[in-house]
Short mmCIF file of C-alpha atoms and ligand atoms in Angstrom, two decimals:
data_model
loop_
_atom_site.label_atom_id
_atom_site.label_comp_id
_atom_site.label_asym_id
_atom_site.label_seq_id
_atom_site.Cartn_x
_atom_site.Cartn_y
_atom_site.Cartn_z
CA MET E 1489 -30.19 24.71 -37.09
CA SER E 1490 -30.33 22.71 -33.92
CA LYS E 1491 -30.81 24.91 -30.89
CA ILE E 1492 -30.62 22.10 -28.36
CA GLU E 1493 -27.76 19.69 -28.11
CA PHE E 1494 -29.47 16.50 -27.11
CA ASP E 1495 -27.51 13.59 -25.72
CA HIS E 1496 -29.91 10.68 -25.43
CA THR E 1497 -29.48 7.65 -23.24
CA TYR E 1498 -32.96 6.59 -22.09
CA SER E 1499 -34.43 6.53 -25.58
CA ARG E 1500 -31.54 4.27 -26.62
CA LEU E 1501 -32.69 1.59 -24.17
CA PRO E 1502 -34.69 -1.33 -25.63
CA ASP E 1503 -38.07 -0.51 -27.18
CA LYS E 1504 -40.04 -1.92 -24.26
CA PHE E 1505 -38.99 1.04 -22.08
CA PHE E 1506 -41.10 3.59 -23.99
CA ILE E 1507 -43.25 4.29 -26.99
CA ARG E 1508 -42.17 6.82 -29.58
CA THR E 1509 -44.89 9.45 -29.57
CA LEU E 1510 -45.17 12.97 -30.91
CA PRO E 1511 -46.82 15.85 -29.08
CA THR E 1512 -50.20 16.86 -30.52
CA PRO E 1513 -50.00 20.41 -31.91
CA VAL E 1514 -52.10 23.09 -30.25
CA ALA E 1515 -54.11 25.99 -31.74
CA SER E 1516 -52.19 29.08 -30.71
CA PRO E 1517 -49.31 28.88 -28.27
CA ARG E 1518 -48.58 31.85 -26.07
CA LEU E 1519 -45.64 32.00 -23.68
CA ILE E 1520 -46.66 32.71 -20.09
CA LYS E 1521 -43.29 32.31 -18.48
CA LEU E 1522 -39.77 31.28 -19.29
CA ASN E 1523 -37.28 30.43 -16.55
CA HIS E 1524 -34.28 32.34 -17.87
CA ASP E 1525 -31.89 31.19 -15.13
CA LEU E 1526 -32.70 27.56 -15.74
CA ALA E 1527 -32.47 28.00 -19.50
CA ARG E 1528 -28.96 29.37 -19.08
CA GLN E 1529 -28.02 26.52 -16.74
CA LEU E 1530 -29.14 24.10 -19.43
CA GLY E 1531 -27.09 25.92 -22.03
CA LEU E 1532 -30.24 26.87 -23.97
CA GLU E 1533 -30.56 30.23 -25.71
CA ASP E 1534 -33.33 32.00 -23.88
CA GLN E 1535 -33.83 34.45 -26.74
CA TRP E 1536 -34.55 31.57 -29.06
CA LEU E 1537 -36.88 29.94 -26.53
CA CYS E 1538 -38.89 33.21 -26.48
CA SER E 1539 -39.05 33.36 -30.29
CA ALA E 1540 -42.01 32.02 -32.24
CA GLU E 1541 -39.99 28.91 -33.09
CA GLY E 1542 -38.98 28.38 -29.46
CA ILE E 1543 -42.51 28.86 -28.18
CA ASP E 1544 -43.75 26.39 -30.78
CA MET E 1545 -41.33 23.86 -29.34
CA LEU E 1546 -42.47 24.54 -25.77
CA ALA E 1547 -46.06 23.96 -26.92
CA GLY E 1548 -45.25 20.77 -28.78
CA ASN E 1549 -45.96 22.29 -32.22
CA ASN E 1550 -42.38 22.05 -33.39
CA ILE E 1551 -40.07 19.15 -32.62
CA PRO E 1552 -36.54 20.44 -32.24
CA GLN E 1553 -33.90 18.84 -34.38
CA GLY E 1554 -32.25 15.92 -32.63
CA ALA E 1555 -35.11 15.27 -30.20
CA HIS E 1556 -36.31 11.69 -29.64
CA PRO E 1557 -39.85 12.23 -28.35
CA ILE E 1558 -41.06 9.31 -26.23
CA ALA E 1559 -43.68 8.44 -23.64
CA THR E 1560 -42.03 6.32 -20.95
CA ALA E 1561 -43.56 3.15 -19.57
CA TYR E 1562 -44.13 2.65 -15.86
CA ALA E 1563 -46.45 0.95 -13.41
CA GLY E 1564 -47.28 1.96 -9.86
CA HIS E 1565 -49.08 1.46 -6.61
CA GLN E 1566 -51.78 4.11 -6.48
CA PHE E 1567 -53.11 4.48 -2.93
CA GLY E 1568 -51.84 0.99 -2.25
CA HIS E 1569 -53.36 -0.66 -5.32
CA PHE E 1570 -51.05 -1.93 -8.00
CA VAL E 1571 -51.65 -0.76 -11.57
CA PRO E 1572 -49.35 -2.69 -13.95
CA ARG E 1573 -49.46 -0.15 -16.75
CA LEU E 1574 -49.54 3.61 -16.22
CA GLY E 1575 -46.85 5.38 -18.22
CA ASP E 1576 -46.70 8.96 -19.49
CA GLY E 1577 -50.31 9.60 -20.39
CA ARG E 1578 -49.91 13.31 -20.86
CA ALA E 1579 -46.19 13.90 -21.00
CA ILE E 1580 -43.58 13.50 -23.69
CA LEU E 1581 -39.87 13.36 -23.07
CA LEU E 1582 -38.02 15.29 -25.76
CA GLY E 1583 -34.64 14.03 -24.61
CA GLU E 1584 -31.65 14.68 -22.40
CA VAL E 1585 -29.13 17.48 -22.35
CA ILE E 1586 -25.92 17.92 -20.39
CA ASP E 1587 -26.18 21.13 -18.36
CA ARG E 1588 -23.45 23.70 -17.63
CA ASN E 1589 -22.38 21.69 -14.59
CA GLY E 1590 -22.05 18.51 -16.59
CA VAL E 1591 -25.26 17.07 -15.16
CA ARG E 1592 -27.56 15.10 -17.46
CA ARG E 1593 -31.12 16.40 -17.40
CA ASP E 1594 -34.41 15.45 -19.03
CA ILE E 1595 -36.55 17.96 -20.89
CA GLN E 1596 -40.18 16.91 -20.89
CA LEU E 1597 -43.42 18.50 -22.07
CA LYS E 1598 -46.34 17.92 -19.71
CA GLY E 1599 -49.86 18.38 -21.11
CA SER E 1600 -48.69 17.78 -24.66
CA GLY E 1601 -51.49 15.51 -25.86
CA ARG E 1602 -52.53 11.89 -25.86
CA THR E 1603 -50.06 9.01 -25.84
CA PRO E 1604 -50.57 5.24 -25.98
CA PHE E 1605 -50.59 5.41 -22.14
CA SER E 1606 -53.42 7.95 -21.90
CA ARG E 1607 -56.17 5.42 -21.18
CA GLY E 1608 -59.34 7.56 -20.80
CA GLY E 1609 -57.45 10.84 -20.39
CA ASP E 1610 -57.11 13.68 -22.88
CA GLY E 1611 -53.36 14.03 -22.46
CA ARG E 1612 -53.79 17.67 -21.61
CA ALA E 1613 -53.20 19.92 -18.62
CA ALA E 1614 -55.28 22.84 -17.43
CA LEU E 1615 -53.66 26.20 -16.72
CA GLY E 1616 -54.24 26.01 -12.96
CA PRO E 1617 -52.24 22.83 -12.28
CA VAL E 1618 -49.48 24.05 -14.63
CA LEU E 1619 -49.09 27.29 -12.68
CA ARG E 1620 -49.29 25.36 -9.41
CA GLU E 1621 -46.46 23.02 -10.45
CA TYR E 1622 -44.42 25.96 -11.74
CA ILE E 1623 -44.77 27.87 -8.46
CA LEU E 1624 -44.36 24.92 -6.12
CA SER E 1625 -41.39 23.33 -7.86
CA GLU E 1626 -39.49 26.61 -8.16
CA ALA E 1627 -40.30 27.44 -4.53
CA MET E 1628 -38.95 24.05 -3.46
CA ASN E 1629 -35.77 24.73 -5.39
CA ALA E 1630 -35.36 28.09 -3.68
CA LEU E 1631 -35.83 26.29 -0.35
CA ARG E 1632 -32.90 24.06 -1.42
CA ILE E 1633 -34.99 20.88 -1.57
CA PRO E 1634 -34.25 18.49 -4.45
CA THR E 1635 -36.94 18.86 -7.08
CA THR E 1636 -37.79 18.76 -10.73
CA ARG E 1637 -37.76 22.27 -12.22
CA ALA E 1638 -40.06 24.32 -14.39
CA LEU E 1639 -38.46 25.67 -17.56
CA ALA E 1640 -41.54 27.20 -19.16
CA ALA E 1641 -45.30 27.44 -19.20
CA VAL E 1642 -47.31 28.16 -22.35
CA LEU E 1643 -51.00 28.63 -23.00
CA THR E 1644 -52.27 26.41 -25.78
CA GLY E 1645 -55.08 28.65 -27.00
CA GLU E 1646 -57.36 25.64 -26.51
CA THR E 1647 -59.65 24.70 -23.69
CA VAL E 1648 -59.64 21.47 -21.73
CA ALA E 1649 -62.79 19.90 -20.36
CA ARG E 1650 -62.60 19.32 -16.63
CA GLU E 1651 -65.54 19.99 -14.31
CA THR E 1652 -65.80 23.14 -16.37
CA SER E 1653 -64.06 24.25 -19.53
CA LEU E 1654 -60.63 25.63 -18.65
CA PRO E 1655 -57.72 27.19 -20.51
CA GLY E 1656 -55.16 24.57 -21.53
CA ALA E 1657 -51.44 24.86 -20.90
CA VAL E 1658 -48.18 22.95 -21.31
CA LEU E 1659 -45.42 22.86 -18.71
CA THR E 1660 -41.84 22.16 -19.72
CA ARG E 1661 -40.35 20.15 -16.89
CA VAL E 1662 -36.68 19.49 -16.26
CA ALA E 1663 -35.58 16.55 -14.12
CA SER E 1664 -32.43 14.58 -13.36
CA SER E 1665 -34.49 11.81 -14.86
CA HIS E 1666 -38.11 10.75 -14.97
CA ILE E 1667 -37.39 7.24 -13.75
CA ARG E 1668 -39.69 6.25 -10.93
CA ILE E 1669 -40.03 3.36 -8.49
CA GLY E 1670 -42.94 2.45 -10.77
CA THR E 1671 -40.56 2.10 -13.72
CA PHE E 1672 -38.90 -0.83 -11.93
CA GLN E 1673 -42.30 -2.23 -11.04
CA PHE E 1674 -43.36 -2.13 -14.69
CA PHE E 1675 -40.76 -4.77 -15.63
CA ALA E 1676 -40.86 -6.76 -12.40
CA ALA E 1677 -44.63 -7.21 -12.68
CA ARG E 1678 -44.11 -8.76 -16.11
CA GLY E 1679 -41.49 -11.14 -14.79
CA ASP E 1680 -39.04 -9.34 -17.09
CA PHE E 1681 -35.94 -9.48 -14.91
CA GLU E 1682 -33.65 -8.63 -17.80
CA GLY E 1683 -35.70 -5.44 -18.11
CA VAL E 1684 -35.18 -4.73 -14.40
CA ARG E 1685 -31.45 -5.38 -14.79
CA THR E 1686 -31.14 -3.12 -17.83
CA LEU E 1687 -32.98 -0.37 -15.97
CA ALA E 1688 -30.87 -0.84 -12.84
CA ASP E 1689 -27.68 -0.62 -14.93
CA HIS E 1690 -28.96 2.54 -16.57
CA VAL E 1691 -29.81 4.10 -13.20
CA ILE E 1692 -26.44 3.17 -11.72
CA ALA E 1693 -24.57 4.66 -14.65
CA ARG E 1694 -26.70 7.77 -14.64
CA HIS E 1695 -27.37 8.55 -10.97
CA TYR E 1696 -25.25 6.35 -8.73
CA PRO E 1697 -21.96 5.67 -10.50
CA SER E 1698 -20.24 4.75 -7.25
CA ALA E 1699 -22.58 1.74 -6.92
CA ALA E 1700 -20.88 0.30 -9.99
CA GLU E 1701 -17.65 0.05 -7.99
CA ALA E 1702 -19.32 -1.59 -5.00
CA GLU E 1703 -19.01 -5.28 -4.23
CA MET E 1704 -22.75 -5.71 -4.79
CA PRO E 1705 -23.78 -2.96 -7.21
CA TYR E 1706 -27.54 -3.65 -7.10
CA LEU E 1707 -27.61 -3.73 -3.32
CA SER E 1708 -25.62 -0.54 -3.32
CA LEU E 1709 -28.16 0.98 -5.74
CA LEU E 1710 -30.99 0.06 -3.38
CA ALA E 1711 -29.09 1.53 -0.43
CA GLU E 1712 -28.45 4.77 -2.32
CA VAL E 1713 -32.08 5.21 -3.28
CA ILE E 1714 -33.15 4.51 0.31
CA GLY E 1715 -30.70 7.20 1.44
CA VAL E 1716 -31.83 9.90 -0.99
CA GLN E 1717 -35.50 9.21 -0.36
CA ALA E 1718 -35.06 9.26 3.43
CA SER E 1719 -33.26 12.57 3.10
CA LEU E 1720 -35.80 14.02 0.67
CA VAL E 1721 -38.86 13.21 2.72
CA ALA E 1722 -37.18 14.43 5.93
CA GLN E 1723 -36.54 17.72 4.11
CA TRP E 1724 -40.22 17.90 3.18
CA MET E 1725 -41.06 17.51 6.86
CA LEU E 1726 -38.68 20.31 7.81
CA ALA E 1727 -40.33 22.64 5.30
CA GLY E 1728 -43.93 21.66 6.11
CA PHE E 1729 -44.47 20.25 2.63
CA ILE E 1730 -47.15 17.67 1.90
CA HIS E 1731 -46.71 15.89 -1.42
CA GLY E 1732 -50.25 14.59 -1.43
CA VAL E 1733 -49.91 11.66 -3.89
CA MET E 1734 -46.92 9.57 -2.88
CA ASN E 1735 -47.84 6.73 -5.21
CA THR E 1736 -44.84 4.67 -6.29
CA ASP E 1737 -45.13 6.16 -9.79
CA ASN E 1738 -44.63 9.59 -8.25
CA MET E 1739 -41.37 8.77 -6.45
CA SER E 1740 -38.24 9.64 -8.38
CA ILE E 1741 -35.33 7.21 -8.36
CA ALA E 1742 -33.01 10.22 -8.40
CA GLY E 1743 -34.53 11.49 -5.14
CA GLU E 1744 -36.16 14.62 -6.50
CA THR E 1745 -39.61 15.85 -5.56
CA ILE E 1746 -41.69 15.01 -8.63
CA ASP E 1747 -45.30 15.16 -9.86
CA TYR E 1748 -46.75 18.14 -8.11
CA GLY E 1749 -50.46 17.46 -7.90
CA PRO E 1750 -52.56 18.33 -4.89
CA CYS E 1751 -49.44 19.17 -2.88
CA ALA E 1752 -49.44 21.96 -0.33
CA PHE E 1753 -47.53 23.52 2.54
CA LEU E 1754 -48.80 23.48 6.10
CA ASP E 1755 -50.11 26.70 7.55
CA ASN E 1756 -50.80 25.72 11.17
CA TYR E 1757 -48.87 22.69 12.30
CA ASP E 1758 -50.78 19.44 12.58
CA PRO E 1759 -49.27 16.10 11.52
CA ALA E 1760 -52.70 14.80 10.52
CA THR E 1761 -53.06 17.48 7.83
CA VAL E 1762 -54.36 16.29 4.45
CA PHE E 1763 -55.29 18.68 1.67
CA SER E 1764 -55.78 16.35 -1.25
CA SER E 1765 -59.42 15.87 -2.17
CA ILE E 1766 -58.75 12.29 -3.24
CA ASP E 1767 -56.87 11.17 -0.11
CA HIS E 1768 -59.89 10.15 1.94
CA ALA E 1769 -58.05 7.86 4.36
CA GLY E 1770 -55.19 10.28 4.97
CA ARG E 1771 -52.69 7.79 3.58
CA TYR E 1772 -50.51 10.69 2.44
CA ALA E 1773 -51.06 12.97 5.44
CA TYR E 1774 -48.13 15.21 6.38
CA GLY E 1775 -47.12 13.08 9.34
CA ASN E 1776 -47.37 9.83 7.41
CA GLN E 1777 -44.85 10.70 4.71
CA GLY E 1778 -41.87 8.97 6.29
CA PRO E 1779 -43.63 5.61 6.72
CA VAL E 1780 -45.13 5.87 3.23
CA ALA E 1781 -41.73 6.54 1.67
CA LEU E 1782 -40.45 3.40 3.37
CA TRP E 1783 -43.47 1.42 2.12
CA ASN E 1784 -42.66 2.60 -1.40
CA LEU E 1785 -39.01 1.61 -1.00
CA VAL E 1786 -40.08 -1.88 0.05
CA ARG E 1787 -41.88 -2.08 -3.31
CA LEU E 1788 -38.64 -1.03 -5.03
CA ALA E 1789 -36.66 -3.61 -3.08
CA GLU E 1790 -39.08 -6.34 -4.18
CA THR E 1791 -38.36 -5.59 -7.82
CA LEU E 1792 -34.61 -5.88 -7.21
CA LEU E 1793 -34.63 -9.19 -5.29
CA PRO E 1794 -33.64 -11.37 -8.26
CA LEU E 1795 -30.59 -9.13 -8.78
CA LEU E 1796 -29.46 -9.16 -5.16
CA ALA E 1797 -28.64 -12.86 -4.77
CA ASP E 1798 -29.39 -16.20 -6.43
CA ASP E 1799 -30.69 -17.53 -3.15
CA GLN E 1800 -34.03 -15.90 -2.45
CA ASP E 1801 -33.76 -15.96 1.36
CA ARG E 1802 -30.41 -14.28 1.14
CA ALA E 1803 -31.78 -11.66 -1.28
CA VAL E 1804 -34.65 -10.92 1.10
CA SER E 1805 -32.35 -10.59 4.09
CA LEU E 1806 -29.99 -8.25 2.19
CA ALA E 1807 -32.94 -6.09 1.15
CA GLN E 1808 -34.36 -6.07 4.67
CA ASN E 1809 -31.04 -4.96 6.13
CA ALA E 1810 -30.88 -2.09 3.65
CA LEU E 1811 -34.49 -1.08 4.34
CA ALA E 1812 -33.86 -1.24 8.08
CA THR E 1813 -31.52 1.77 7.74
CA PHE E 1814 -34.31 4.00 6.49
CA ASP E 1815 -35.65 5.14 9.85
CA ALA E 1816 -32.26 6.11 11.22
CA GLN E 1817 -31.34 7.98 8.03
CA PHE E 1818 -34.67 9.79 7.99
CA GLU E 1819 -34.38 10.70 11.66
CA ALA E 1820 -30.78 11.87 11.29
CA VAL E 1821 -31.67 14.35 8.53
CA PHE E 1822 -34.76 15.45 10.44
CA ILE E 1823 -32.95 16.01 13.76
CA THR E 1824 -30.00 17.75 12.12
CA GLY E 1825 -32.41 20.01 10.23
CA MET E 1826 -34.48 20.68 13.33
CA ARG E 1827 -31.37 21.55 15.34
CA SER E 1828 -30.57 24.16 12.70
CA LYS E 1829 -34.13 25.43 12.74
CA LEU E 1830 -33.90 25.82 16.51
CA GLY E 1831 -30.51 27.50 16.23
CA LEU E 1832 -28.65 24.71 18.01
CA PHE E 1833 -24.98 24.47 17.13
CA THR E 1834 -24.14 21.53 19.37
CA GLU E 1835 -25.77 18.16 19.96
CA GLU E 1836 -27.31 17.12 23.24
CA GLU E 1837 -29.07 13.94 24.09
CA ASN E 1838 -32.35 15.60 25.00
CA ASP E 1839 -32.63 17.61 21.79
CA LEU E 1840 -35.15 15.25 20.26
CA THR E 1841 -37.36 15.66 23.31
CA LEU E 1842 -37.12 19.43 23.01
CA ILE E 1843 -38.09 19.18 19.33
CA LYS E 1844 -41.00 16.83 19.96
CA GLU E 1845 -42.31 18.99 22.78
CA LEU E 1846 -42.30 22.03 20.53
CA LEU E 1847 -44.13 20.21 17.73
CA ASP E 1848 -46.66 18.92 20.19
CA ILE E 1849 -47.29 22.40 21.61
CA MET E 1850 -47.55 23.78 18.06
CA THR E 1851 -50.18 21.19 17.22
CA ARG E 1852 -52.25 21.94 20.28
CA GLY E 1853 -51.76 25.68 19.89
CA GLN E 1854 -52.50 25.60 16.14
CA ALA E 1855 -49.36 27.60 15.59
CA ASP E 1856 -48.24 28.54 12.09
CA PHE E 1857 -45.36 26.21 11.20
CA THR E 1858 -43.31 28.58 9.06
CA LEU E 1859 -43.74 31.68 11.21
CA THR E 1860 -43.02 29.86 14.48
CA PHE E 1861 -39.49 29.11 13.29
CA ARG E 1862 -39.03 32.47 11.61
CA TYR E 1863 -40.10 34.37 14.71
CA LEU E 1864 -38.09 32.07 16.94
CA SER E 1865 -35.09 33.23 14.91
CA HIS E 1866 -35.92 36.83 15.87
CA SER E 1867 -36.34 35.81 19.50
CA ALA E 1868 -32.91 34.19 19.42
CA GLY E 1869 -31.49 37.64 18.72
CA ASN E 1870 -33.52 39.42 21.33
CA ALA E 1871 -36.12 38.27 23.85
CA THR E 1872 -37.99 41.55 23.39
CA GLU E 1873 -39.20 40.04 20.12
CA ASP E 1874 -41.06 37.23 21.86
CA GLU E 1875 -44.40 38.98 21.51
CA GLU E 1876 -44.88 38.25 17.80
CA LEU E 1877 -43.87 34.65 18.47
CA LEU E 1878 -46.31 34.19 21.35
CA SER E 1879 -49.10 35.67 19.24
CA LEU E 1880 -48.93 32.56 17.01
CA PHE E 1881 -50.14 30.25 19.76
CA ALA E 1882 -53.75 29.82 20.75
CA GLU E 1883 -52.65 29.15 24.35
CA PRO E 1884 -49.22 30.72 24.84
CA GLY E 1885 -48.84 29.45 28.42
CA VAL E 1886 -47.28 26.05 27.69
CA PHE E 1887 -45.24 27.55 24.91
CA VAL E 1888 -43.73 30.12 27.30
CA GLU E 1889 -42.49 27.21 29.40
CA TRP E 1890 -40.96 25.56 26.35
CA LEU E 1891 -39.30 28.85 25.40
CA ALA E 1892 -37.61 28.93 28.79
CA ARG E 1893 -36.28 25.39 28.23
CA TRP E 1894 -35.01 26.38 24.79
CA ARG E 1895 -33.27 29.48 26.24
CA SER E 1896 -31.58 27.40 28.88
CA ARG E 1897 -30.48 24.95 26.15
CA ILE E 1898 -28.95 27.67 23.94
CA SER E 1899 -27.33 29.35 26.94
CA ARG E 1900 -24.96 26.35 27.03
CA GLU E 1901 -23.54 27.35 23.64
CA ALA E 1902 -20.93 29.97 22.87
CA GLN E 1903 -22.70 31.77 20.00
CA THR E 1904 -24.01 35.31 20.46
CA GLY E 1905 -27.68 36.08 19.96
CA SER E 1906 -27.06 37.75 16.63
CA GLU E 1907 -24.92 34.88 15.36
CA ARG E 1908 -27.71 32.48 16.26
CA ARG E 1909 -30.37 34.74 14.75
CA ASN E 1910 -28.50 35.02 11.45
CA ALA E 1911 -27.92 31.29 11.21
CA MET E 1912 -31.60 30.61 11.90
CA LEU E 1913 -32.85 33.16 9.37
CA HIS E 1914 -30.81 31.31 6.78
CA VAL E 1915 -32.70 28.04 7.33
CA ASN E 1916 -36.15 29.22 8.45
CA PRO E 1917 -37.90 30.76 5.44
CA ARG E 1918 -40.20 33.72 5.72
CA PHE E 1919 -42.01 32.87 2.50
CA ILE E 1920 -43.56 29.59 1.42
CA PRO E 1921 -46.17 29.07 -1.31
CA ARG E 1922 -49.19 29.37 0.90
CA ASN E 1923 -52.28 27.70 -0.52
CA HIS E 1924 -54.48 30.74 -0.46
CA ARG E 1925 -51.86 32.73 -2.35
CA VAL E 1926 -51.42 30.00 -4.94
CA GLU E 1927 -55.18 29.77 -5.40
CA ALA E 1928 -55.47 33.54 -5.78
CA VAL E 1929 -52.76 33.52 -8.46
CA ILE E 1930 -54.54 30.74 -10.34
CA THR E 1931 -57.90 32.47 -10.12
CA ALA E 1932 -56.48 35.71 -11.50
CA ALA E 1933 -54.85 33.87 -14.38
CA VAL E 1934 -57.75 31.57 -15.25
CA ARG E 1935 -60.61 34.04 -14.79
CA ASN E 1936 -59.01 37.32 -15.83
CA ASN E 1937 -56.03 36.27 -17.89
CA ASP E 1938 -53.98 38.29 -15.39
CA PHE E 1939 -50.52 36.84 -14.81
CA ARG E 1940 -49.11 39.68 -12.72
CA PRO E 1941 -49.98 37.98 -9.40
CA PHE E 1942 -48.22 34.82 -10.67
CA GLU E 1943 -45.10 36.82 -11.53
CA GLU E 1944 -45.09 38.60 -8.19
CA LEU E 1945 -45.58 35.45 -6.12
CA LEU E 1946 -42.84 33.67 -8.05
CA ALA E 1947 -40.43 36.55 -7.48
CA VAL E 1948 -41.15 36.61 -3.72
CA LEU E 1949 -40.76 32.83 -3.41
CA GLY E 1950 -37.46 33.01 -5.27
CA GLN E 1951 -35.88 34.55 -2.13
CA PRO E 1952 -37.67 32.79 0.69
CA PHE E 1953 -35.07 33.61 3.35
CA GLU E 1954 -34.95 37.36 2.63
CA ASP E 1955 -37.20 39.69 4.57
CA GLN E 1956 -38.58 41.56 1.53
CA PRO E 1957 -40.54 44.02 3.70
CA GLU E 1958 -42.53 45.37 0.74
CA PHE E 1959 -44.04 41.88 0.33
CA ALA E 1960 -44.63 41.21 4.04
CA HIS E 1961 -48.27 40.26 3.37
CA TYR E 1962 -47.12 37.16 1.45
CA ALA E 1963 -45.79 35.79 4.73
CA ASP E 1964 -49.17 36.00 6.43
CA PRO E 1965 -51.13 32.84 7.16
CA PRO E 1966 -54.62 32.78 5.65
CA LYS E 1967 -57.41 34.57 7.47
CA ILE E 1968 -60.25 32.25 8.40
CA ASN E 1969 -62.20 33.13 5.27
CA GLU E 1970 -59.09 32.67 3.08
CA ARG E 1971 -58.29 29.16 4.26
CA VAL E 1972 -57.95 26.54 1.57
CA LEU E 1973 -59.17 23.23 2.94
CA GLN E 1974 -58.75 21.05 -0.14
CA THR E 1975 -56.45 20.86 -3.11
CA PHE E 1976 -57.11 18.97 -6.33
CA CYS E 1977 -55.08 17.03 -8.88
CA GLY E 1978 -56.92 18.80 -11.63
CA THR E 1979 -55.84 16.17 -14.15
P1 LIG Y 867 -50.48 11.62 -11.82
O1 LIG Y 867 -51.74 11.79 -11.03
O2 LIG Y 867 -50.06 12.88 -12.50
O3 LIG Y 867 -49.39 11.01 -11.06
O4 LIG Y 867 -50.86 10.62 -13.00
C1 LIG Y 867 -51.19 9.28 -12.83
C2 LIG Y 867 -51.32 8.62 -14.18
O5 LIG Y 867 -52.43 9.18 -14.89
C3 LIG Y 867 -50.12 8.77 -15.09
O6 LIG Y 867 -50.00 7.61 -15.84
C4 LIG Y 867 -50.50 9.94 -15.94
O7 LIG Y 867 -49.84 9.94 -17.18
C5 LIG Y 867 -51.99 9.71 -16.14
N1 LIG Y 867 -52.72 10.95 -16.42
C6 LIG Y 867 -52.97 11.96 -15.57
N2 LIG Y 867 -53.66 12.94 -16.18
C7 LIG Y 867 -53.88 12.56 -17.46
C8 LIG Y 867 -54.53 13.12 -18.58
N3 LIG Y 867 -55.13 14.32 -18.53
N4 LIG Y 867 -54.53 12.42 -19.72
C9 LIG Y 867 -53.94 11.22 -19.80
N5 LIG Y 867 -53.31 10.62 -18.78
C10 LIG Y 867 -53.27 11.27 -17.62
MG1 LIG Y 868 -47.55 10.91 -11.74
#
């Protein structure tokens, strides 16, 4: 009996879009975690998913009836260097389902064994990166930032060889689609413009149906992707999120955060922050994410040129005009979000200056990004709460001056202190997945097979805007000896 009602579209595209590949069975699957809420959203029976048969599916040992397992083809610029053939080297798409809200979503196994795109890799995932992606992607969702989701994590009962031998795991990932900027590049690099057109038509039908009605549907598609990416990356900035590997193969056409590798959240604010061990030049530093997103979108635009106009100069100028809107769109989402974070209900011309001054003082004062805004929310209610806020700054003096400017700014608005406080607490989270907490969870799981810290952290991060006093310690920045200075892909 089929337990999943698949409704495939991607695997019905021409053969050159993917390679039919089956997951490689694993020794002894064990369920670590099932996301019951997400399962219900997808219309999947969570009881069945927890059964031996369901777990076998989540491990890749049992292909559900109706699935069309494929590894998708894509290319990508990795750290600026073009690689014409990447593709799913360790992931297999089982197919698409229509969720309870009528939204089409991919179900993909990650870490499910070798595919024709694996190159030198083993097609597997270690437990640590699987838990990291589970925690980070679900935390992003709770922070209301578009993201792929984690449906399940299973242990394989096998080890994977990395620097040491580590427990293997498979993550079941759910996404609006797994189409990347690199998917367009795959066809464009081959001079296969029919391939680009077929893909663009698929993406329009699936993600941007209104573009089909536009006068120039492919230009409209480009404009839509520019808009969702500008908005997404601005939202990362507002949350202190660093993706870490913004290669064009890791940028979703649907505008979701995808491919959680060495990603991390800022503790103290500094735009130059880089955690990824492989990002030596700081290409993907926190403060560089806007410009990099635009660079990636230029690569997308290049693939679409032949579809934009017959005349190449005209195509280039249309693309340039669309790309030129990126900065303003990015800035608009950022400023609007920052106004909310600062509890501003109205717009004033000097707001951007106020924002920039604060960020500058935070950098120099090494203030914790998340707690600065959370405590500012408390201070909005009552100035007697300023003490905890001031304690975040290495040199509170300049910050005290800024605070006075902020108070004079909010005094020009009608809201009461408690109205402002409540609004701010709704947008300034108390809990983010702090690196040292994520590392501690992974260590407990990998070394001691103890998943209780994972469960607890996940539960806390599920309600990031609630105070949850019993879990107050999860809000704390790392002590000096707890600081995590580097994060790894772990692939
Ligand atoms: P990522 O760093 O996850 O964005 O992956 C970049 C490319 O390397 C993609 O084509 C992946 O499929 C591939 N890849 C990453 N890890 C592995 C692995 N363990 N085995 C095979 N391919 C991999
Ligand atoms: Mg990737």
